[in-house]
mmCIF file of C-alpha atoms in Angstrom:
data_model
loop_
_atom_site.group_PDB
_atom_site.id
_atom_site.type_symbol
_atom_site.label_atom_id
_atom_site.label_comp_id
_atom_site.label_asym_id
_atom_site.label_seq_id
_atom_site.Cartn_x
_atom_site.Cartn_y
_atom_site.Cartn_z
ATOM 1 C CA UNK G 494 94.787 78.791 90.094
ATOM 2 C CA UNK G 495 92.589 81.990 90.173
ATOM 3 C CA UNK G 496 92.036 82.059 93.771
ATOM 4 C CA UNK G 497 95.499 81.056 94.609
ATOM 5 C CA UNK G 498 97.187 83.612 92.574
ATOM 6 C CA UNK G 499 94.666 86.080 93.917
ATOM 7 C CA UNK G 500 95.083 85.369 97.458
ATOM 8 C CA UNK G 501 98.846 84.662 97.297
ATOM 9 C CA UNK G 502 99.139 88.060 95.783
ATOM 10 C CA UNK G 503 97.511 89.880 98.502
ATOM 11 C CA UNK G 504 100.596 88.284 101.050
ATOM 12 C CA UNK G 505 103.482 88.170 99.012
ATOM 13 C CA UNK G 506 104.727 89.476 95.395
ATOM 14 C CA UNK G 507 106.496 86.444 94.765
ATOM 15 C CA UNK G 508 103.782 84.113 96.302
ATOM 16 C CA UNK G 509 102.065 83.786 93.008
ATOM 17 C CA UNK G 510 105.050 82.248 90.977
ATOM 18 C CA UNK G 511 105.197 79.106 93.499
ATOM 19 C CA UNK G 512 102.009 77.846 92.058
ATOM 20 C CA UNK G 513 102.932 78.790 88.201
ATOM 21 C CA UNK G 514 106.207 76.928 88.897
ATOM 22 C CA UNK G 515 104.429 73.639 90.089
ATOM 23 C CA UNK G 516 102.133 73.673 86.832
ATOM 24 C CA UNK G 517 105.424 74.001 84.345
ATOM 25 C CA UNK G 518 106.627 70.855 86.346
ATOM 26 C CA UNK G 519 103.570 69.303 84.926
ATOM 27 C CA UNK G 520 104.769 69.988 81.534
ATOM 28 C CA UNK G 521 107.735 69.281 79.344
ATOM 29 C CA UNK G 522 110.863 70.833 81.129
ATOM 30 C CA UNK G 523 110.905 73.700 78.332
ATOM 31 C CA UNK G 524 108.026 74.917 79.900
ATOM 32 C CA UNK G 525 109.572 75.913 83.061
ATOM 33 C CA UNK G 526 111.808 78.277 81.490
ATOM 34 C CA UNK G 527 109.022 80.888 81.261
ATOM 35 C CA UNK G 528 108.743 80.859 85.264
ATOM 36 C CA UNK G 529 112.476 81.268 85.580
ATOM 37 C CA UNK G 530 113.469 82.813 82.884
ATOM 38 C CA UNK G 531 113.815 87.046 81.866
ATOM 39 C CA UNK G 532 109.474 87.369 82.502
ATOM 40 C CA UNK G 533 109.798 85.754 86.468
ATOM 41 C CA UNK G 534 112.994 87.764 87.068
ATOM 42 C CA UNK G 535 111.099 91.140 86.283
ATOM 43 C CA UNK G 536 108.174 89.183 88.321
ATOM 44 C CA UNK G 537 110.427 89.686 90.587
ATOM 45 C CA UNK G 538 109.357 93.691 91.281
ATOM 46 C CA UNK G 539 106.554 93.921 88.487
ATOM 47 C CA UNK G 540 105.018 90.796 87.996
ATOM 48 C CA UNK G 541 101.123 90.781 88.399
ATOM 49 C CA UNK G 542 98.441 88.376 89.421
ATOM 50 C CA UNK G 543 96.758 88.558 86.201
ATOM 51 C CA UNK G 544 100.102 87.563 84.374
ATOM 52 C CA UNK G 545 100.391 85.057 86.558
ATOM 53 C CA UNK G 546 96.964 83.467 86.331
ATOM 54 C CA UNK G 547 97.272 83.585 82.433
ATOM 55 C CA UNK G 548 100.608 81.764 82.616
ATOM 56 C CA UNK G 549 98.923 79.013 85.230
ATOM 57 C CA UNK G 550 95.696 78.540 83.240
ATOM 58 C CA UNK G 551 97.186 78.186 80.123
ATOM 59 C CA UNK G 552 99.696 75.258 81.510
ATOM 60 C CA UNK G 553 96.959 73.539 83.092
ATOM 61 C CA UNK G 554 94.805 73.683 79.481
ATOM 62 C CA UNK G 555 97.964 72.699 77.328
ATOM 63 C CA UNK G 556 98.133 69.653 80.600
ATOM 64 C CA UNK G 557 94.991 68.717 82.640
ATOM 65 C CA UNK G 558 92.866 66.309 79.949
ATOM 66 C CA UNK G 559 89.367 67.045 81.678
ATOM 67 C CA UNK G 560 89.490 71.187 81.633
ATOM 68 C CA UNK G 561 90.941 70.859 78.245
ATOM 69 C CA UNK G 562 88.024 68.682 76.859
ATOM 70 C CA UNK G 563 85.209 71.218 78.433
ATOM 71 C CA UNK G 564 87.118 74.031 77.093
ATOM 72 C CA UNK G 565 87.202 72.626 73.824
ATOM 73 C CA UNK G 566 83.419 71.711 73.823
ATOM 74 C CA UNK G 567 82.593 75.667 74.496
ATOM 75 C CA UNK G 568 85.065 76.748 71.725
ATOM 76 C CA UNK G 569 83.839 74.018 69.245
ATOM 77 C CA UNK G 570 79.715 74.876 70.193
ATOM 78 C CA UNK G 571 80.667 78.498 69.545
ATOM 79 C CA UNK G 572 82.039 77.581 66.071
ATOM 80 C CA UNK G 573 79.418 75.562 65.029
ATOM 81 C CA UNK G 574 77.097 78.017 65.722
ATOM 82 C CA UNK G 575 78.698 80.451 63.648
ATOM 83 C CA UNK G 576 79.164 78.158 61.005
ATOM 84 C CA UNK G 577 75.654 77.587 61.016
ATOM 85 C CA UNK G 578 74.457 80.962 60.921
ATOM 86 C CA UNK G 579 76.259 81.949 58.318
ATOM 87 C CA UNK G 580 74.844 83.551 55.230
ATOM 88 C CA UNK G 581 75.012 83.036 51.413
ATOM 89 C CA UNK G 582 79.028 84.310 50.634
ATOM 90 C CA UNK G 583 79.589 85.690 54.313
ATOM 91 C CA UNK G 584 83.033 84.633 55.489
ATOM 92 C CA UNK G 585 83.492 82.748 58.726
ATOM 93 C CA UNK G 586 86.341 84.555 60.734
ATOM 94 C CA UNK G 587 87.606 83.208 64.021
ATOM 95 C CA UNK G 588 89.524 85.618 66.299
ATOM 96 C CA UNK G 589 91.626 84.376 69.505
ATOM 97 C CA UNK G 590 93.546 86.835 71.588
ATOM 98 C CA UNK G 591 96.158 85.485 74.184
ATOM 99 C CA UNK G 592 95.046 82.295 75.518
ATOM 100 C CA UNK G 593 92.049 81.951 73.136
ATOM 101 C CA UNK G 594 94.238 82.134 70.291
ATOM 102 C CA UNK G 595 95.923 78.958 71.611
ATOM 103 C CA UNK G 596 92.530 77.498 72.375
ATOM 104 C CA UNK G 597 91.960 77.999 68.540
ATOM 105 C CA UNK G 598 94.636 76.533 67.167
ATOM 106 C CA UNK G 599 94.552 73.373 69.483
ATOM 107 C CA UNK G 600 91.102 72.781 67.441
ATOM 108 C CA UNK G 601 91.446 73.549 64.038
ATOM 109 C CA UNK G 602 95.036 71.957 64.310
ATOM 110 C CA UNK G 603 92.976 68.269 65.472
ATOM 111 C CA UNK G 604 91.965 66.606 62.907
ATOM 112 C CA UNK G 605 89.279 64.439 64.750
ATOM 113 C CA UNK G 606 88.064 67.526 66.552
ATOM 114 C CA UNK G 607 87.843 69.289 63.169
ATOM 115 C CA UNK G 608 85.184 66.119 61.960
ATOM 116 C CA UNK G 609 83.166 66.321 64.527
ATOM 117 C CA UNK G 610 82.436 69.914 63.793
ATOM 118 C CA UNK G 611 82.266 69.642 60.257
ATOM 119 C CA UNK G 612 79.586 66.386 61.076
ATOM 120 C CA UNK G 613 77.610 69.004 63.037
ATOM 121 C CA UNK G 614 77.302 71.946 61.025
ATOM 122 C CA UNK G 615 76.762 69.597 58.157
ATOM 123 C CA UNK G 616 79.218 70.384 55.518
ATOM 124 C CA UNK G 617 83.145 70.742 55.848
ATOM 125 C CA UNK G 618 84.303 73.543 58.558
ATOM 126 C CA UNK G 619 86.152 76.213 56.318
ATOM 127 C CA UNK G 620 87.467 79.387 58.120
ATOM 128 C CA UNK G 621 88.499 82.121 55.588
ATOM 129 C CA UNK G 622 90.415 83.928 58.740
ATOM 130 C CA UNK G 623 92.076 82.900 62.002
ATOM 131 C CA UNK G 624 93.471 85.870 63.358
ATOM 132 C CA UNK G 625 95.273 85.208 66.575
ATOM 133 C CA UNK G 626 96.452 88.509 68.774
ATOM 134 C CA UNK G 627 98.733 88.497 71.511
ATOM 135 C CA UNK G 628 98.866 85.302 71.499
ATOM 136 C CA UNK G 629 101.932 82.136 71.900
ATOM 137 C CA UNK G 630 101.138 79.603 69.439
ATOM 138 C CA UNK G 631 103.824 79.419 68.435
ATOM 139 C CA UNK G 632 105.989 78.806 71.968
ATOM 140 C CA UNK G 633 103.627 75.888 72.535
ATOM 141 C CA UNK G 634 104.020 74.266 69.677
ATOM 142 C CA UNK G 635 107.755 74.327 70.047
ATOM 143 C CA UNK G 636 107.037 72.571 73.183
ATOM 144 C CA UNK G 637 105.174 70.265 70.901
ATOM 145 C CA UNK G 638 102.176 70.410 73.587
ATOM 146 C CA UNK G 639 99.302 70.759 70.881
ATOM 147 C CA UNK G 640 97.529 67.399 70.740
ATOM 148 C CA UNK G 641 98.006 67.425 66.704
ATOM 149 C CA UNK G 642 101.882 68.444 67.222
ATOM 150 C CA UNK G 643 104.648 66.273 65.784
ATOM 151 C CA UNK G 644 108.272 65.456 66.162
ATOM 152 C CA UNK G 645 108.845 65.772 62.450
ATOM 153 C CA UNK G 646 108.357 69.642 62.391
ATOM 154 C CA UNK G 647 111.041 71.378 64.353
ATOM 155 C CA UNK G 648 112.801 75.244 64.373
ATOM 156 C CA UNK G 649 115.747 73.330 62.952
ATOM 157 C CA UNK G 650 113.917 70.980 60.245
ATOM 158 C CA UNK G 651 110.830 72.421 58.037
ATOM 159 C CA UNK G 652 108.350 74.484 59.316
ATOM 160 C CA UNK G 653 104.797 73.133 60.711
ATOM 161 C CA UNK G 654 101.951 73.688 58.217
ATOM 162 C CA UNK G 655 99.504 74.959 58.958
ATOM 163 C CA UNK G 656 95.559 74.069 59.846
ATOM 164 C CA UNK G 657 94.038 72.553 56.544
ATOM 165 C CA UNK G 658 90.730 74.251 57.305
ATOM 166 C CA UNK G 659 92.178 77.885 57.544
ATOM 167 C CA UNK G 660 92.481 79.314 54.552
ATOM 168 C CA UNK G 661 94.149 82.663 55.569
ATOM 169 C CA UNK G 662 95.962 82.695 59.145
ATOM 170 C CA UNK G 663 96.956 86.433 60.628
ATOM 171 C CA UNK G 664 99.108 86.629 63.384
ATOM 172 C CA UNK G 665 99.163 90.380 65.572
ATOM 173 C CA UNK G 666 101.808 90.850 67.817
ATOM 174 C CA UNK G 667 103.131 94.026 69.661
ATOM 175 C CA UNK G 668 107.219 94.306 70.459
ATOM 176 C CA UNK G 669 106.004 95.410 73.970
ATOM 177 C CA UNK G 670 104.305 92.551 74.636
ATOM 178 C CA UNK G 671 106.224 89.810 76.416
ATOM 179 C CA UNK G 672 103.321 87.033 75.781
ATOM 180 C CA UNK G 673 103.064 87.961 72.309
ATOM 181 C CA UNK G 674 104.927 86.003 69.671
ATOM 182 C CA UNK G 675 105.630 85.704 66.195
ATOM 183 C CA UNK G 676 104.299 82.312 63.991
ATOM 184 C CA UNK G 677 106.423 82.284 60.544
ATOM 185 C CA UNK G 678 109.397 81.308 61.643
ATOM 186 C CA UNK G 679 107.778 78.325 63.088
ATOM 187 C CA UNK G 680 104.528 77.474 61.001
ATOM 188 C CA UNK G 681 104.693 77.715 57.124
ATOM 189 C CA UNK G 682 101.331 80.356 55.801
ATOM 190 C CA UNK G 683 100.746 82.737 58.845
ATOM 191 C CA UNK G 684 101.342 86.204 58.250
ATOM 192 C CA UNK G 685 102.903 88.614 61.265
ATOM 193 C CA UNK G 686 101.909 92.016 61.274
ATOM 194 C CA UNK G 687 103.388 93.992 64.061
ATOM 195 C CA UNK G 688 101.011 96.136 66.251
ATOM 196 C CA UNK G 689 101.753 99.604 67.968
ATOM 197 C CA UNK G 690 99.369 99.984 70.644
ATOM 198 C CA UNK G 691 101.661 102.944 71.938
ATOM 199 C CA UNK G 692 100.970 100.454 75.653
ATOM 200 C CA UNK G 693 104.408 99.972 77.903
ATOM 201 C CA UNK G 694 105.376 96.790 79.010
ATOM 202 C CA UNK G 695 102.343 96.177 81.886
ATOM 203 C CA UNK G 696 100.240 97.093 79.646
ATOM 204 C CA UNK G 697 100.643 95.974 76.084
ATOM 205 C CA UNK G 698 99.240 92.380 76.105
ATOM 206 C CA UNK G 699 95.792 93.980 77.008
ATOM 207 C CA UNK G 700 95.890 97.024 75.017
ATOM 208 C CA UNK G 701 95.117 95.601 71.222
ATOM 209 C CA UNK G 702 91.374 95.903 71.418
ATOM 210 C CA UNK G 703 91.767 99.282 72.927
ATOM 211 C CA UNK G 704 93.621 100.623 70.393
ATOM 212 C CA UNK G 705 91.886 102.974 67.179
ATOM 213 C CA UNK G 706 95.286 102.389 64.851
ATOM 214 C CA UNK G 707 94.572 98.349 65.487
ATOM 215 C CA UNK G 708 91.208 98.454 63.814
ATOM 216 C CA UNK G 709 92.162 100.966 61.241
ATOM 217 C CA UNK G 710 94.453 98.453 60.162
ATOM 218 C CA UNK G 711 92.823 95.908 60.595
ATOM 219 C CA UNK G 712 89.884 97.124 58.618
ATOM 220 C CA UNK G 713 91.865 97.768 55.540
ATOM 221 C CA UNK G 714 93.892 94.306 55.536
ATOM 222 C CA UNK G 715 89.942 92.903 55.724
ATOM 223 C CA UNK G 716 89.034 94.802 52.952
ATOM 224 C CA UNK G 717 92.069 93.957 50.923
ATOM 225 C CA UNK G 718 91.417 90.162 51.362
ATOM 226 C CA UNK G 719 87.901 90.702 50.109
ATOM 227 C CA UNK G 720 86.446 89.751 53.890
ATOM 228 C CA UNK G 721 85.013 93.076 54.209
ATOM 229 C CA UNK G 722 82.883 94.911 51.764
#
């Protein structure tokens, strides 16, 4: 999808949206409203390669059961090790921006996938913070693409609870940012704190980490949750 986007890019504006397009086909039909809906119209002038790579990769994660299972292997090692090295009353906090956020939740969300992480760090996985940024959790799970997602939680019924290994989940999201979105009206626990990166609309899904007031805050809600001395 990289290369594709990439090359297609360097030929046509619009040449990278024929590939994004064929990957929400893959999907549930919801999913190909994001390639023809209000973000692929302003494609139509603005649209980048890298938004369009993030769009394809993340359909082909949510889709393709191989990539998804050596994705999730890398993710799970990483939180093992973690886990592992933690120290006596440390607090094990897991941070996901954009697709990594989604890549998060698909875990700790998987019961199964959750055991097997839990067998190999040796005691049961708890993670004081997920803090996803930028991120659409909560679009996908609308979709009901997550493997742990269920019929019986829907916008119009009761909210989806969430991951019984997090015990606090944070959810940063800037106005600006198209690929940002919020989680409480869909899950039941997250918290949505809104995020001025002072980025326009190119730039705001990639401006978080850049961003001094971010941190500030961040540092303060982590101190006020007892996660930070």
């Amino acid at each position: 999808m990289r290369k594709e986007a990439e090359a297609g890019a360097a030929i046509q504006g619009l040449g990278i949206l024929d590939k994004v397009k064929a990957a929400a086909k893959k999907l549930k039909g919801g999913a190909s409203n994001l390639v023809n809906g209000p973000i692929a119209r302003a494609g139509c002038e603005k649209i980048t390669p890298g938004l369009a790579i993030l769009i394809g990769d993340v359909f082909r994660y949510l889709r393709e059961a191989d990539p998804r299972q050596k994705i999730r292997e890398v993710v799970s090692n990483d939180i093992i090790a973690a886990a592992k090295d933690l120290k006596q009353g440390e607090p094990l906090v897991l941070i996901g921006h954009s697709m990594g956020g989604i890549i998060l939740y698909d875990l700790l969300s998987d019961p199964e996938a959750v055991a097997e992480m839990s067998g190999a760090i040796g005691r049961d996985l708890k993670v004081d913070l997920f803090l996803s940024v930028g991120s659409k959790i909560a679009l996908f799970e609308e979709m009901k693409l997550y493997k742990a997602s269920s019929a019986d939680y829907s916008a119009a019924g009761k909210r989806v609870p969430p991951p019984a290994v997090v015990q606090a989940w944070w959810n940063a999201f800037d106005k600006m940012d198209v690929l940002s979105f919020v989680t409480e009206t869909v899950f039941d626990g997250p918290k949505d704190f809104s995020v001025d990166t002072v980025a326009g609309v190119r730039d705001a899904h990639g401006a978080y980490f850049l961003s001094a007031m971010f941190y500030t805050r961040l540092n303060v809600r982590l101190k006020e949750a007892g996660l930070l001395n």
